[in-house]
XYZ file of C-alpha atoms in Angstrom:
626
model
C -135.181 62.842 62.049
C -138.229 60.921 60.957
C -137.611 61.312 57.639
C -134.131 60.472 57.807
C -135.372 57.228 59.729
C -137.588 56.402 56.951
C -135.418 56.964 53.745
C -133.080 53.963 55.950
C -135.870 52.043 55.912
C -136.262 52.691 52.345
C -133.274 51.785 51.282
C -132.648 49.072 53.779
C -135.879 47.343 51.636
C -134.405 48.160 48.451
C -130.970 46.392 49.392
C -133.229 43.456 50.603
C -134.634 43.139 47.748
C -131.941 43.458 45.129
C -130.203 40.560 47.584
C -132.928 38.586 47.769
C -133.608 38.350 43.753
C -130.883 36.085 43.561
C -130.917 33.848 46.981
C -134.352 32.684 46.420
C -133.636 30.700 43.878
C -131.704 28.134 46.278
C -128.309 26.669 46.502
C -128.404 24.640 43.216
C -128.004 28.171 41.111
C -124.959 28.756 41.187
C -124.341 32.647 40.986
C -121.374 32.385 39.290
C -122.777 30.453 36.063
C -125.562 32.621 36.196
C -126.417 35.855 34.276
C -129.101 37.951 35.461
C -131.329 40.948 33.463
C -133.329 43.029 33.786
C -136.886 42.655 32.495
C -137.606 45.975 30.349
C -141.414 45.973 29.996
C -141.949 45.460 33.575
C -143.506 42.704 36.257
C -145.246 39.667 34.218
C -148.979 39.980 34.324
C -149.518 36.336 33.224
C -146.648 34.671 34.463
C -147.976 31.547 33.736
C -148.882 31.649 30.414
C -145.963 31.224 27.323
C -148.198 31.377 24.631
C -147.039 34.442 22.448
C -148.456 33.716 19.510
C -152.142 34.808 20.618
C -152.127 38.408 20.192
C -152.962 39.837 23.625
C -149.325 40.710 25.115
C -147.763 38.223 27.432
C -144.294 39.718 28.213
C -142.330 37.924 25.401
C -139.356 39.758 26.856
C -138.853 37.751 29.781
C -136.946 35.306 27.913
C -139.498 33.837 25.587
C -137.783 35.842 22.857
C -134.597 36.253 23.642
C -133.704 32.855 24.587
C -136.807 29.939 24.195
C -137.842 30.403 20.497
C -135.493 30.930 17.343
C -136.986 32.924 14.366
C -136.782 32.101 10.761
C -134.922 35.485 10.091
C -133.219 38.422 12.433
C -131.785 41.516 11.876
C -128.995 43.055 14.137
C -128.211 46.488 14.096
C -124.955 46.210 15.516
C -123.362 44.956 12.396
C -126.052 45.886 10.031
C -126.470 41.850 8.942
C -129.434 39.570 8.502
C -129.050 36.624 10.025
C -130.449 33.108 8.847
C -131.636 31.745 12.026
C -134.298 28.955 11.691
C -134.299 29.467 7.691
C -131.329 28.226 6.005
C -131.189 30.066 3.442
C -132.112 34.032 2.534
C -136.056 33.983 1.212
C -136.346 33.339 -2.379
C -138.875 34.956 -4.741
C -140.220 33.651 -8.166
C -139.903 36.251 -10.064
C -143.664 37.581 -10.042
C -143.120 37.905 -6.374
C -146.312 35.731 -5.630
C -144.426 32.727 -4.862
C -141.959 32.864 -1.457
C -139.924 29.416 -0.896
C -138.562 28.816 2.293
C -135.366 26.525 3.591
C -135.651 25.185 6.985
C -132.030 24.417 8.594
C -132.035 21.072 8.948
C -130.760 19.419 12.154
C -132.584 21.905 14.766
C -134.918 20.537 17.094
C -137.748 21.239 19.974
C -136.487 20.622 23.214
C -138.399 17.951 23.700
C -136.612 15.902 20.758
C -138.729 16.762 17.933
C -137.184 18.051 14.873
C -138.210 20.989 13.796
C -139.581 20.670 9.930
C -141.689 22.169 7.616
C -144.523 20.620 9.437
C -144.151 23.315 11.792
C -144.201 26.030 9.208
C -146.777 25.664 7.409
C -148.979 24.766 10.468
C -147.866 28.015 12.131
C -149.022 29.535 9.495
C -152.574 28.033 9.049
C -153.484 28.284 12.436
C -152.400 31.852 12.387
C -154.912 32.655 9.154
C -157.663 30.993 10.419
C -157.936 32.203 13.675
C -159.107 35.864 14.459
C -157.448 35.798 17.743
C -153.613 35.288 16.686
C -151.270 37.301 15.840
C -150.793 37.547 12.195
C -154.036 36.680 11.409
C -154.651 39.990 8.976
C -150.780 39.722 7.508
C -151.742 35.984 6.204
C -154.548 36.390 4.734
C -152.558 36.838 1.870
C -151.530 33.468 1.658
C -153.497 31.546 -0.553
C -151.580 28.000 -0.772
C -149.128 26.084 1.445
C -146.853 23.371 0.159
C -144.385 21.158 1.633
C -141.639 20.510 -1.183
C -139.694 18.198 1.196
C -138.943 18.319 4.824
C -137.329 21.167 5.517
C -138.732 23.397 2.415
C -142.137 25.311 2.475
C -143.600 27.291 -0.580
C -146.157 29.823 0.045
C -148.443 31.004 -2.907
C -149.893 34.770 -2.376
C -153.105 36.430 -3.764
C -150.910 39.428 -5.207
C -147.003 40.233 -5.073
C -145.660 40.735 -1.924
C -141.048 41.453 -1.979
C -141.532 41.563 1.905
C -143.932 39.299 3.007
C -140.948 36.875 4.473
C -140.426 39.874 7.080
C -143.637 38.913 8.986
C -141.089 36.013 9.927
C -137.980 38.210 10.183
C -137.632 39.066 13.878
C -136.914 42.647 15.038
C -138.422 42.499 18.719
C -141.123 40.635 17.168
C -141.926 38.356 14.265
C -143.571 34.934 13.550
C -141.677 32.564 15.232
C -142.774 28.991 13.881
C -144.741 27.308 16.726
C -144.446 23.479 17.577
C -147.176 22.052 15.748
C -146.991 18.271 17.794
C -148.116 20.661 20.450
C -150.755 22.435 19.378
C -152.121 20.312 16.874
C -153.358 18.378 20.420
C -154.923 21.839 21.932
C -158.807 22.790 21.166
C -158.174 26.260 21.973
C -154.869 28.184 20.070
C -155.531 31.016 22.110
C -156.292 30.134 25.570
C -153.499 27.470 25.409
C -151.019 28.791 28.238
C -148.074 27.136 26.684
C -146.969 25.909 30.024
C -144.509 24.387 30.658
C -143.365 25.536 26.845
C -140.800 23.832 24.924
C -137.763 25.672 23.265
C -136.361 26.249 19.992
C -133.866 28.028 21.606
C -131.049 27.188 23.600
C -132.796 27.777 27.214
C -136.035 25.856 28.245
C -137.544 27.365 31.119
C -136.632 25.621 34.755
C -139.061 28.045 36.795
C -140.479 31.668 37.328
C -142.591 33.819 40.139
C -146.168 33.315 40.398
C -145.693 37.246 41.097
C -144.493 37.839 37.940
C -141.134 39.166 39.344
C -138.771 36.484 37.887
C -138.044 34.009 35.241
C -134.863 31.577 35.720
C -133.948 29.739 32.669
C -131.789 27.189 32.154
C -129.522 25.929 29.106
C -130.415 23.252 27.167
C -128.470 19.883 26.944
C -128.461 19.506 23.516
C -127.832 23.438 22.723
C -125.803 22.185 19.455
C -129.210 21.333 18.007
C -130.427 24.949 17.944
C -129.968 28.163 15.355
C -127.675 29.323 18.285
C -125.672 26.332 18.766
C -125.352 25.474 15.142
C -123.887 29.338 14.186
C -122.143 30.831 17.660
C -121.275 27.828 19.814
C -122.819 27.451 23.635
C -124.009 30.041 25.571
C -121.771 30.725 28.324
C -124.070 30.766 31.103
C -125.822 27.729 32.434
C -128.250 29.859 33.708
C -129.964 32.808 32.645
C -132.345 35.321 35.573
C -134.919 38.125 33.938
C -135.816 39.573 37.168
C -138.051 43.160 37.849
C -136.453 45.374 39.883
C -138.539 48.026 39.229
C -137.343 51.589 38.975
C -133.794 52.771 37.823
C -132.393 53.502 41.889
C -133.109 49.733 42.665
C -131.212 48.316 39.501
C -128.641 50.816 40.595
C -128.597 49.547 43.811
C -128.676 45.305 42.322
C -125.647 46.222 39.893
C -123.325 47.761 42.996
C -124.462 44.667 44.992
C -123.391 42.399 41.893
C -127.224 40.855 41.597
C -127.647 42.487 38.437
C -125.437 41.898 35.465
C -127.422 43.826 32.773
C -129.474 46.958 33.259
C -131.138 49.126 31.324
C -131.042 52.697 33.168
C -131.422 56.312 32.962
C -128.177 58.852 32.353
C -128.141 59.630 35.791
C -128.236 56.015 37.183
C -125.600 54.930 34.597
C -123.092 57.785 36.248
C -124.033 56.838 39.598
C -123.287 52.895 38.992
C -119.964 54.072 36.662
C -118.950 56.216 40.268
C -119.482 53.289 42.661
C -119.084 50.083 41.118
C -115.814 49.280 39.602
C -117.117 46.769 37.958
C -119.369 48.671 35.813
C -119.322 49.784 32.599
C -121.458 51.203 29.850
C -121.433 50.358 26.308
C -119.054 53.195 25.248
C -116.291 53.262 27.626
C -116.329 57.403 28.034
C -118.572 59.709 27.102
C -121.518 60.077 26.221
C -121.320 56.014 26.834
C -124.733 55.662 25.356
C -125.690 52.472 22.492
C -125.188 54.145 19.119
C -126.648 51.196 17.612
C -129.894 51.580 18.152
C -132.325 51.703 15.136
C -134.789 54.636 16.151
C -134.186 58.412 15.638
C -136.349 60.794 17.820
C -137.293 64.299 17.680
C -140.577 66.227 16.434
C -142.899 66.058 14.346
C -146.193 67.944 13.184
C -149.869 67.486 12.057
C -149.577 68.343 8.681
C -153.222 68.001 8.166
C -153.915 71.192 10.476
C -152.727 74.589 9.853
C -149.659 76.151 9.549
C -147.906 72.636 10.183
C -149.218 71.935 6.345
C -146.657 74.157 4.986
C -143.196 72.973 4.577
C -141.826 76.934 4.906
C -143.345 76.927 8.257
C -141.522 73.465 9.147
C -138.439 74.683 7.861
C -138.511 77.634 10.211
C -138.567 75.610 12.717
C -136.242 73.557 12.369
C -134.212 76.298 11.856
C -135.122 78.432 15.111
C -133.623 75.399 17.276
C -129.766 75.338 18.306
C -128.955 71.427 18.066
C -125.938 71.774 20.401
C -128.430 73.764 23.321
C -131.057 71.599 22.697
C -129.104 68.201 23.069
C -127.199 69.710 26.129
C -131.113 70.443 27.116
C -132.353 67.317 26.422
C -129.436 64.452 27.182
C -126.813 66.705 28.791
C -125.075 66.196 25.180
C -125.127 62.253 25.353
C -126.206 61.955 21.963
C -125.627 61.422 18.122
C -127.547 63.622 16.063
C -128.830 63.155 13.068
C -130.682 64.952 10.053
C -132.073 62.436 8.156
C -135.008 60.454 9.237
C -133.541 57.232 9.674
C -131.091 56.778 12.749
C -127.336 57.469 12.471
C -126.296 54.301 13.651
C -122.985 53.092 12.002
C -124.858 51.127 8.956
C -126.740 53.597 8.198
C -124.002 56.439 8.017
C -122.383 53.953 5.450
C -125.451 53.461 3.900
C -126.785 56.755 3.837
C -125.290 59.410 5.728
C -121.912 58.980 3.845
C -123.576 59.167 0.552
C -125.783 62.039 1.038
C -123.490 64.244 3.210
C -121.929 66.711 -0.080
C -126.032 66.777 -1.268
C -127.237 68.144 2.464
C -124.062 70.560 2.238
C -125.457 72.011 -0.854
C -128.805 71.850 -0.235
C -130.349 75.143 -0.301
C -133.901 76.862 0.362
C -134.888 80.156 -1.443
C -135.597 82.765 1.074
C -135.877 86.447 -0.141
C -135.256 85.443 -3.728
C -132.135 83.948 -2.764
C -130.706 80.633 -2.563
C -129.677 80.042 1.056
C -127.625 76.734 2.373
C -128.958 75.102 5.798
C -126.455 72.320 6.965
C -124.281 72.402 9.130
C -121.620 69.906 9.295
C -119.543 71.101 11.894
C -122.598 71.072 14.602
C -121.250 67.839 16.152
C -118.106 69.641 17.084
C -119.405 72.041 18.786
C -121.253 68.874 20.945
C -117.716 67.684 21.574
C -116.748 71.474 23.261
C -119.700 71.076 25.240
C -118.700 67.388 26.278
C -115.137 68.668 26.790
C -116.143 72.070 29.046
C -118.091 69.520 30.802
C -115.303 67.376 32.152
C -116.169 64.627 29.910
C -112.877 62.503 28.082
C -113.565 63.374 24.189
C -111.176 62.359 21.413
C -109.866 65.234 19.519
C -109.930 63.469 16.162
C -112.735 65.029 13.999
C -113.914 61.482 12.575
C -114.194 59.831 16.056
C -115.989 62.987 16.984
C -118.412 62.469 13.882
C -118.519 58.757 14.945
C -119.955 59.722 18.449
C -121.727 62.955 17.975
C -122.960 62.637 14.597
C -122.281 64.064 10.579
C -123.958 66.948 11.139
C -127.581 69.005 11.621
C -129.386 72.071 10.220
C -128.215 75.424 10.721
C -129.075 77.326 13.647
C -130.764 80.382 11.665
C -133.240 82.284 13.669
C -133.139 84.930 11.365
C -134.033 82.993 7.725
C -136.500 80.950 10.280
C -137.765 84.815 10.444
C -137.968 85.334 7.368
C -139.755 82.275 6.042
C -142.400 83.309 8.553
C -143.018 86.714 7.695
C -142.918 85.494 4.019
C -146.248 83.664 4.642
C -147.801 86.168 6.774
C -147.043 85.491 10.469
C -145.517 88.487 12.543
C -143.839 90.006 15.819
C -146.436 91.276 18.530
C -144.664 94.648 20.363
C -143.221 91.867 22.935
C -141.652 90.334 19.754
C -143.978 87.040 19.797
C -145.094 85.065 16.959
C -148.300 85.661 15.903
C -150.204 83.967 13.186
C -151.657 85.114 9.978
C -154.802 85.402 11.186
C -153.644 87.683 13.676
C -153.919 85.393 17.113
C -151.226 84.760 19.012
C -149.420 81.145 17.670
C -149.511 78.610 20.532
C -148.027 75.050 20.076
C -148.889 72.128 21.825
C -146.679 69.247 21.677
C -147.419 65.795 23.134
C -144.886 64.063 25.043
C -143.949 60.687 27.273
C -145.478 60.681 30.514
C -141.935 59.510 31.865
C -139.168 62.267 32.559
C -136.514 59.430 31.591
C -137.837 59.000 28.616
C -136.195 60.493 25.117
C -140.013 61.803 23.904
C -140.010 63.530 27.301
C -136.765 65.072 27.136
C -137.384 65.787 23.308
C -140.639 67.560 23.547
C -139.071 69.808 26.849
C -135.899 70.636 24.123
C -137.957 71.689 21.982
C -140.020 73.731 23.791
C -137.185 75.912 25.318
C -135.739 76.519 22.028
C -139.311 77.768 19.995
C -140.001 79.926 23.579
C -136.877 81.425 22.958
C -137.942 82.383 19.389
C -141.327 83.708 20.370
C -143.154 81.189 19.870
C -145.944 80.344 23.278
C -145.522 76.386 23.473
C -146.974 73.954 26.096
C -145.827 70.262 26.537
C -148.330 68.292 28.036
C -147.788 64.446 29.330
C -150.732 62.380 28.590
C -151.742 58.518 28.959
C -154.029 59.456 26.211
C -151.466 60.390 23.479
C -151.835 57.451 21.521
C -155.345 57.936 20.889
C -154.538 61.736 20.181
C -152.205 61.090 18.006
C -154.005 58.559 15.716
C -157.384 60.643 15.255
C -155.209 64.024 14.680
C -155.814 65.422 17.771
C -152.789 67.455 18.306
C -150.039 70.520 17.179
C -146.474 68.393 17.726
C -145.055 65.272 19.345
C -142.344 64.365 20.496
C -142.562 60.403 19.629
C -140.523 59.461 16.614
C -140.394 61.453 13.374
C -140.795 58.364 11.499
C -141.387 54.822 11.381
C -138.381 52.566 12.527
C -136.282 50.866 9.560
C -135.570 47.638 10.305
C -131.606 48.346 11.333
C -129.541 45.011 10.088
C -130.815 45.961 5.964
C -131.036 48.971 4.101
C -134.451 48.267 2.971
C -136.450 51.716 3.970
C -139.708 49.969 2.859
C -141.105 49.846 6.700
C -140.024 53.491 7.178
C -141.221 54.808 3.953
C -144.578 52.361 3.967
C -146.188 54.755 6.529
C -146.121 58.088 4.497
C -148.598 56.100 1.971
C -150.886 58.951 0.449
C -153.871 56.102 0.999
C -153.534 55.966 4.887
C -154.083 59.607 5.763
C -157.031 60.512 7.152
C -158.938 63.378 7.848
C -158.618 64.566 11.427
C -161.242 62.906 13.327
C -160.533 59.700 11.691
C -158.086 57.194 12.926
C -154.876 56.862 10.356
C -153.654 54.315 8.777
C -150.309 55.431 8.088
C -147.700 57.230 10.048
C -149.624 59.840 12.909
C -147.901 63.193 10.964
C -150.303 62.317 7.920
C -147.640 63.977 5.811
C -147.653 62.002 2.790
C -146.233 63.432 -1.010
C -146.941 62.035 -4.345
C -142.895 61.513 -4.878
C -142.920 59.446 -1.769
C -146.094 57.581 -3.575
C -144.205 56.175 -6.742
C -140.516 55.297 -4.444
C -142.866 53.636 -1.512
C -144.548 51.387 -5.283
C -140.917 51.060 -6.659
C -139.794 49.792 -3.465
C -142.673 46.959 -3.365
C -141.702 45.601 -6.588
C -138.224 45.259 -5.834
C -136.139 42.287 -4.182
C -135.434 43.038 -1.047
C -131.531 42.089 -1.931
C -131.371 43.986 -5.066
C -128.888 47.277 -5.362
C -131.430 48.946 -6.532
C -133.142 49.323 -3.023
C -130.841 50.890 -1.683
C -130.765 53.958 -4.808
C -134.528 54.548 -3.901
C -133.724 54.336 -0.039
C -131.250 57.363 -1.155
C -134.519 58.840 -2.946
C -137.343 58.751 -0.433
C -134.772 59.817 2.267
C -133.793 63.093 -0.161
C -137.775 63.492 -0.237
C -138.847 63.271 3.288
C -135.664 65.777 4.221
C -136.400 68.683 1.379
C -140.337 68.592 2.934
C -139.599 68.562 6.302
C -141.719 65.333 7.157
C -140.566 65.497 10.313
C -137.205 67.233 12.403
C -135.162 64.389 13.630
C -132.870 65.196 16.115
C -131.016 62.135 17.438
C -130.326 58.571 17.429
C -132.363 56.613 20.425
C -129.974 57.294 23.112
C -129.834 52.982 24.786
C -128.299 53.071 27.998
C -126.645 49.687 28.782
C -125.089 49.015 32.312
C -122.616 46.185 32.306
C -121.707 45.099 35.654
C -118.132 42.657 34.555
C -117.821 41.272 38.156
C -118.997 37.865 37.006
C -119.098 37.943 33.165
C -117.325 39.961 30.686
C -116.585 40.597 26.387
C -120.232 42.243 26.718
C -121.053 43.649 23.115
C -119.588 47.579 23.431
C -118.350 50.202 20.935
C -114.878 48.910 20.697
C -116.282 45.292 20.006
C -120.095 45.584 18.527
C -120.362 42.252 17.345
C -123.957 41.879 18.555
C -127.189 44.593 19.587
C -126.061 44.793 23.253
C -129.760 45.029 24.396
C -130.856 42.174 26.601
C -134.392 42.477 25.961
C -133.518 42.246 22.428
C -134.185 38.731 20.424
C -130.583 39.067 19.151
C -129.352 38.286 23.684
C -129.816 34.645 22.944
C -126.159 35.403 20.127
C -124.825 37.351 22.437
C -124.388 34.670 25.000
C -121.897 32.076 23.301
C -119.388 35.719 23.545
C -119.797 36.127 27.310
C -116.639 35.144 29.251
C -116.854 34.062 32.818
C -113.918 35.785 35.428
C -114.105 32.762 37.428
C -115.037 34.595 40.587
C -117.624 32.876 42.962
């Protein structure tokens, strides 16, 4: 009885809370032109201070990036575009790539009535290099003149040719967003400077938050026509924009029945418990596995190829092939996913861009095993998903593209016995319990690193994987550890379960960011912190595509041939096993507003912690109900 008495009292707070996030605010909010988020990254430790160009982190996804400050640049997954926010133009290179030009779109302003000019650029960009304590402060060192060609055009000089230095200004949660420089010109201290109150280049300014660090209300700007937003979508829909911490998935659950929360990001099983109560609700796919399949990260495992037997590619190949895709995504996500077998996510661009063009060379791929030439993919793995889905009571459409659209084009073979083979080949055998043991005779252990939190896609990754290399006789431990970053960097570890490689930047098919961080010259010796991606797999092919790649335009055709090349690369070596696209779990709750961003309409990232919420909002259509 007492603990039934105390889980009411639990929830009783819970409900108080989820009503009170709203009320607080006072009468002259209305709820009705209000939306109301949820803030991602958790309660504000400096509520106070705006200032997000310092680098110590300040929240910037309370609304500072999503709706207060407009980038030159940003990328959207979604529809796999590049936008021209702040800039007017796309960046132009002289043809020596040491000279960047810059157009400023004319007609945008601070919200304090300044016009926002090259003025603002350039100072951004000098107070950035000469201060240690900003953010940026290494990238522009490169920058060896400034010049204002008129008001609303900047050229930067660099020391040496750079095709993607304008994508330190290109925003992909995060960038260089130009800073107002009639402001901080006035300020002895850059860093310290709390920004408070700040002005916009946005189409919110801020009207008030929680000293606690709970809440930020923003409201929309008068003259929202004179803003990136304004000037290429039209006006936000709501007058008012809430970020508010709720705190763990049950209590945004609990806010979204209650109609307090209109965006959430949650966990599977809070999604289907919203989707069960709240008829209101809705996730970004309408049935199953409703999860985002536009999000630009693909998980799974990878290995430290600078300690034995993860150093040889047959090895990596075997395991790969010891894992069942369709058990280990029913495992891991109860099937919600899209997999993938190329290290870059299968989001709808990049299918078209890559998947679609590389499916008939992974079908023919082959390894040699036994002298003979053996193929590994499987294209019809994402049907067998859509069984799974279907035997679980789940509505799946029968047509094998829409599958393919949902579940993915495809993953390795499940081929425990060439696995076998490619181990005993280099020297590892069968104890009389039939586990693995290694060629120096011990018995082969593997340790993978994994997120701390069960909700998490590293967690549920590194647990997949686990089950499926047990299965094959292989002794593995998962262990959860605050310290995994610091593991990971000095090379002190088997496997993780963190992503396989470095995110692309989703709107372009530019692999240059993903590609960048198998550079030969950042690996390290274990011990020694890494430069480069925390694998330390690196290949001398990879070497001349990652050079190639930095002396082409960004815009030129010809990226995209050695994005085709690097990606052929990384998959015949193994770099890494992806297994799926990041698996975003947006809860829509339409009692208030609706035309959210979904799979039948993905006309924007439908992430509200994203910078891309602020184009989102012109779409949004009130329902009119109080």
């Amino acid at each position: 009885m007492k603990k039934l008495v105390f889980l009411s009292l639990v929830l009783l707070i819970i409900f108080t809370l989820s009503q009170t996030a709203f009320s607080q605010l006072g009468p002259s909010v209305p709820r009705n032109e209000t939306l109301i988020a949820n803030i991602l990254t958790g309660r504000v430790v400096i509520p106070d201070n705006f200032n997000v160009w310092a680098a110590t982190w300040r929240t910037p996804d309370r609304g500072i990036q999503q709706l207060m400050l407009e980038p030159l640049w940003i990328v959207d997954p979604a529809t796999g575009k590049v936008i021209n926010a702040l800039a007017a133009t796309s960046p132009m290179y002289s043809k020596d790539f040491k000279t960047l030009t810059i157009k400023l779109r004319p007609g945008c302003y601070w919200s304090d009535g300044v016009e926002i000019t090259a003025d603002d650029l350039i100072y951004t960009i000098e107070l950035a290099k000469s201060n240690s304590g900003m953010s940026y402060y290494a990238s522009f060192q490169e920058v060896v003149k400034l010049t204002k060609i008129d008001k609303y055009t900047v050229r930067v000089d660099l020391k040496e040719p750079n095709t993607r230095f304008h994508t330190y200004f290109l925003d992909r949660w995060g960038a260089c967003r130009p800073l107002p420089k009639h402001v901080f010109e006035k300020v002895k201290d850059p860093v310290s400077f709390d920004f408070k109150p700040p002005i916009s280049s946005g189409p919110y300014v801020l009207h008030s938050y929680d000293p606690g660090g709970y809440w930020v209300l923003w409201q929309r700007r008068e003259d929202w026509q004179r803003t990136p937003t304004g000037k290429l979508f039209g006006m936000p829909q709501p007058k008012y924009v809430l970020f508010y911490y709720y705190g763990p998935t049950e209590k945004q659950v609990l806010a979204q029945n209650n109609h307090q929360l209109d965006m959430a990001d949650l966990t599977m099983e809070g999604l289907r418990s919203v989707l069960s109560s709240n008829k209101y609700a809705r996730a970004y796919m309408k049935n199953f596995p409703y999860i985002v399949n536009v999000d630009p990260c693909i998980t799974g495992i990878y290995f430290n190829i600078a300690k034995a037997p993860y150093n040889n590619k047959e090895v990596r190949w075997a395991l790969a092939l010891s894992i069942d895709i369709f058990e280990y995504l029913a495992t891991a996500f109860d099937g919600a996913a899209t997999m993938g077998a190329l290290l870059v996510p299968p989001t709808p661009a990049y299918l078209k861009w890559y998947y679609e063009p590389l499916e008939n060379w992974m079908k023919n791929f082959t390894i040699t095993v036994d002298g003979q030439k053996v193929k590994i993919y499987d294209p019809d793995a994402p049907m067998r998903l859509a069984e799974y889905a279907k035997r679980r009571g789940y509505t799946v459409p029968n047509d094998p593209k829409e599958i393919r659209a949902i579940f993915g084009y495809g993953w390795f073979k499940y081929a425990p016995d060439i696995a076998e083979k490619l181990l005993i080949k280099n020297g590892f055998k069968r104890d009389k319990d039939g586990k693995w043991l290694t060629p120096d005779g011990k018995p082969w252990k593997i340790t993978i690193l994994a997120h701390t939190n069960p909700a998490h896609p590293d967690f549920r990754n590194g647990f997949a994987a686990s089950q499926q290399w047990k299965k094959f006789g292989i002794d593995v431990e998962v262990v959860t550890t605050e310290q995994r970053a610091t593991m990971l960097q000095v090379g002190d570890f088997d496997a993780s379960s963190d992503w396989p490689a470095t995110e692309p930047w989703g709107g372009h098919p530019d692999m240059y960011r993903t590609f960048n961080a198998w550079r030969s010259e950042y690996v390290r010796p274990i011990g020694e912190r890494t430069f480069g991606h925390a694998s330390r797999w690196s290949d001398p092919r990879m070497d001349k595509v990652i050079e190639e790649l930095a002396n082409t335009d960004w815009n030129s055709v010809k990226v995209k041939t050695l994005g085709l090349q690097g990606l052929k690369i990384a998959f015949e070596e193994m770099a890494g096993i992806p297994t799926c696209a990041y698996p975003g779990i947006a809860s829509y709750d339409e009692y208030y507003w609706t035309n959210y961003p979904t799979a039948e309409n993905p006309y924007c990232i439908p992430y509200h912690h994203w910078p891309n919420f602020k184009y989102m909002l012109p779409f949004l259509k009130p329902t009119g109900r109080k």
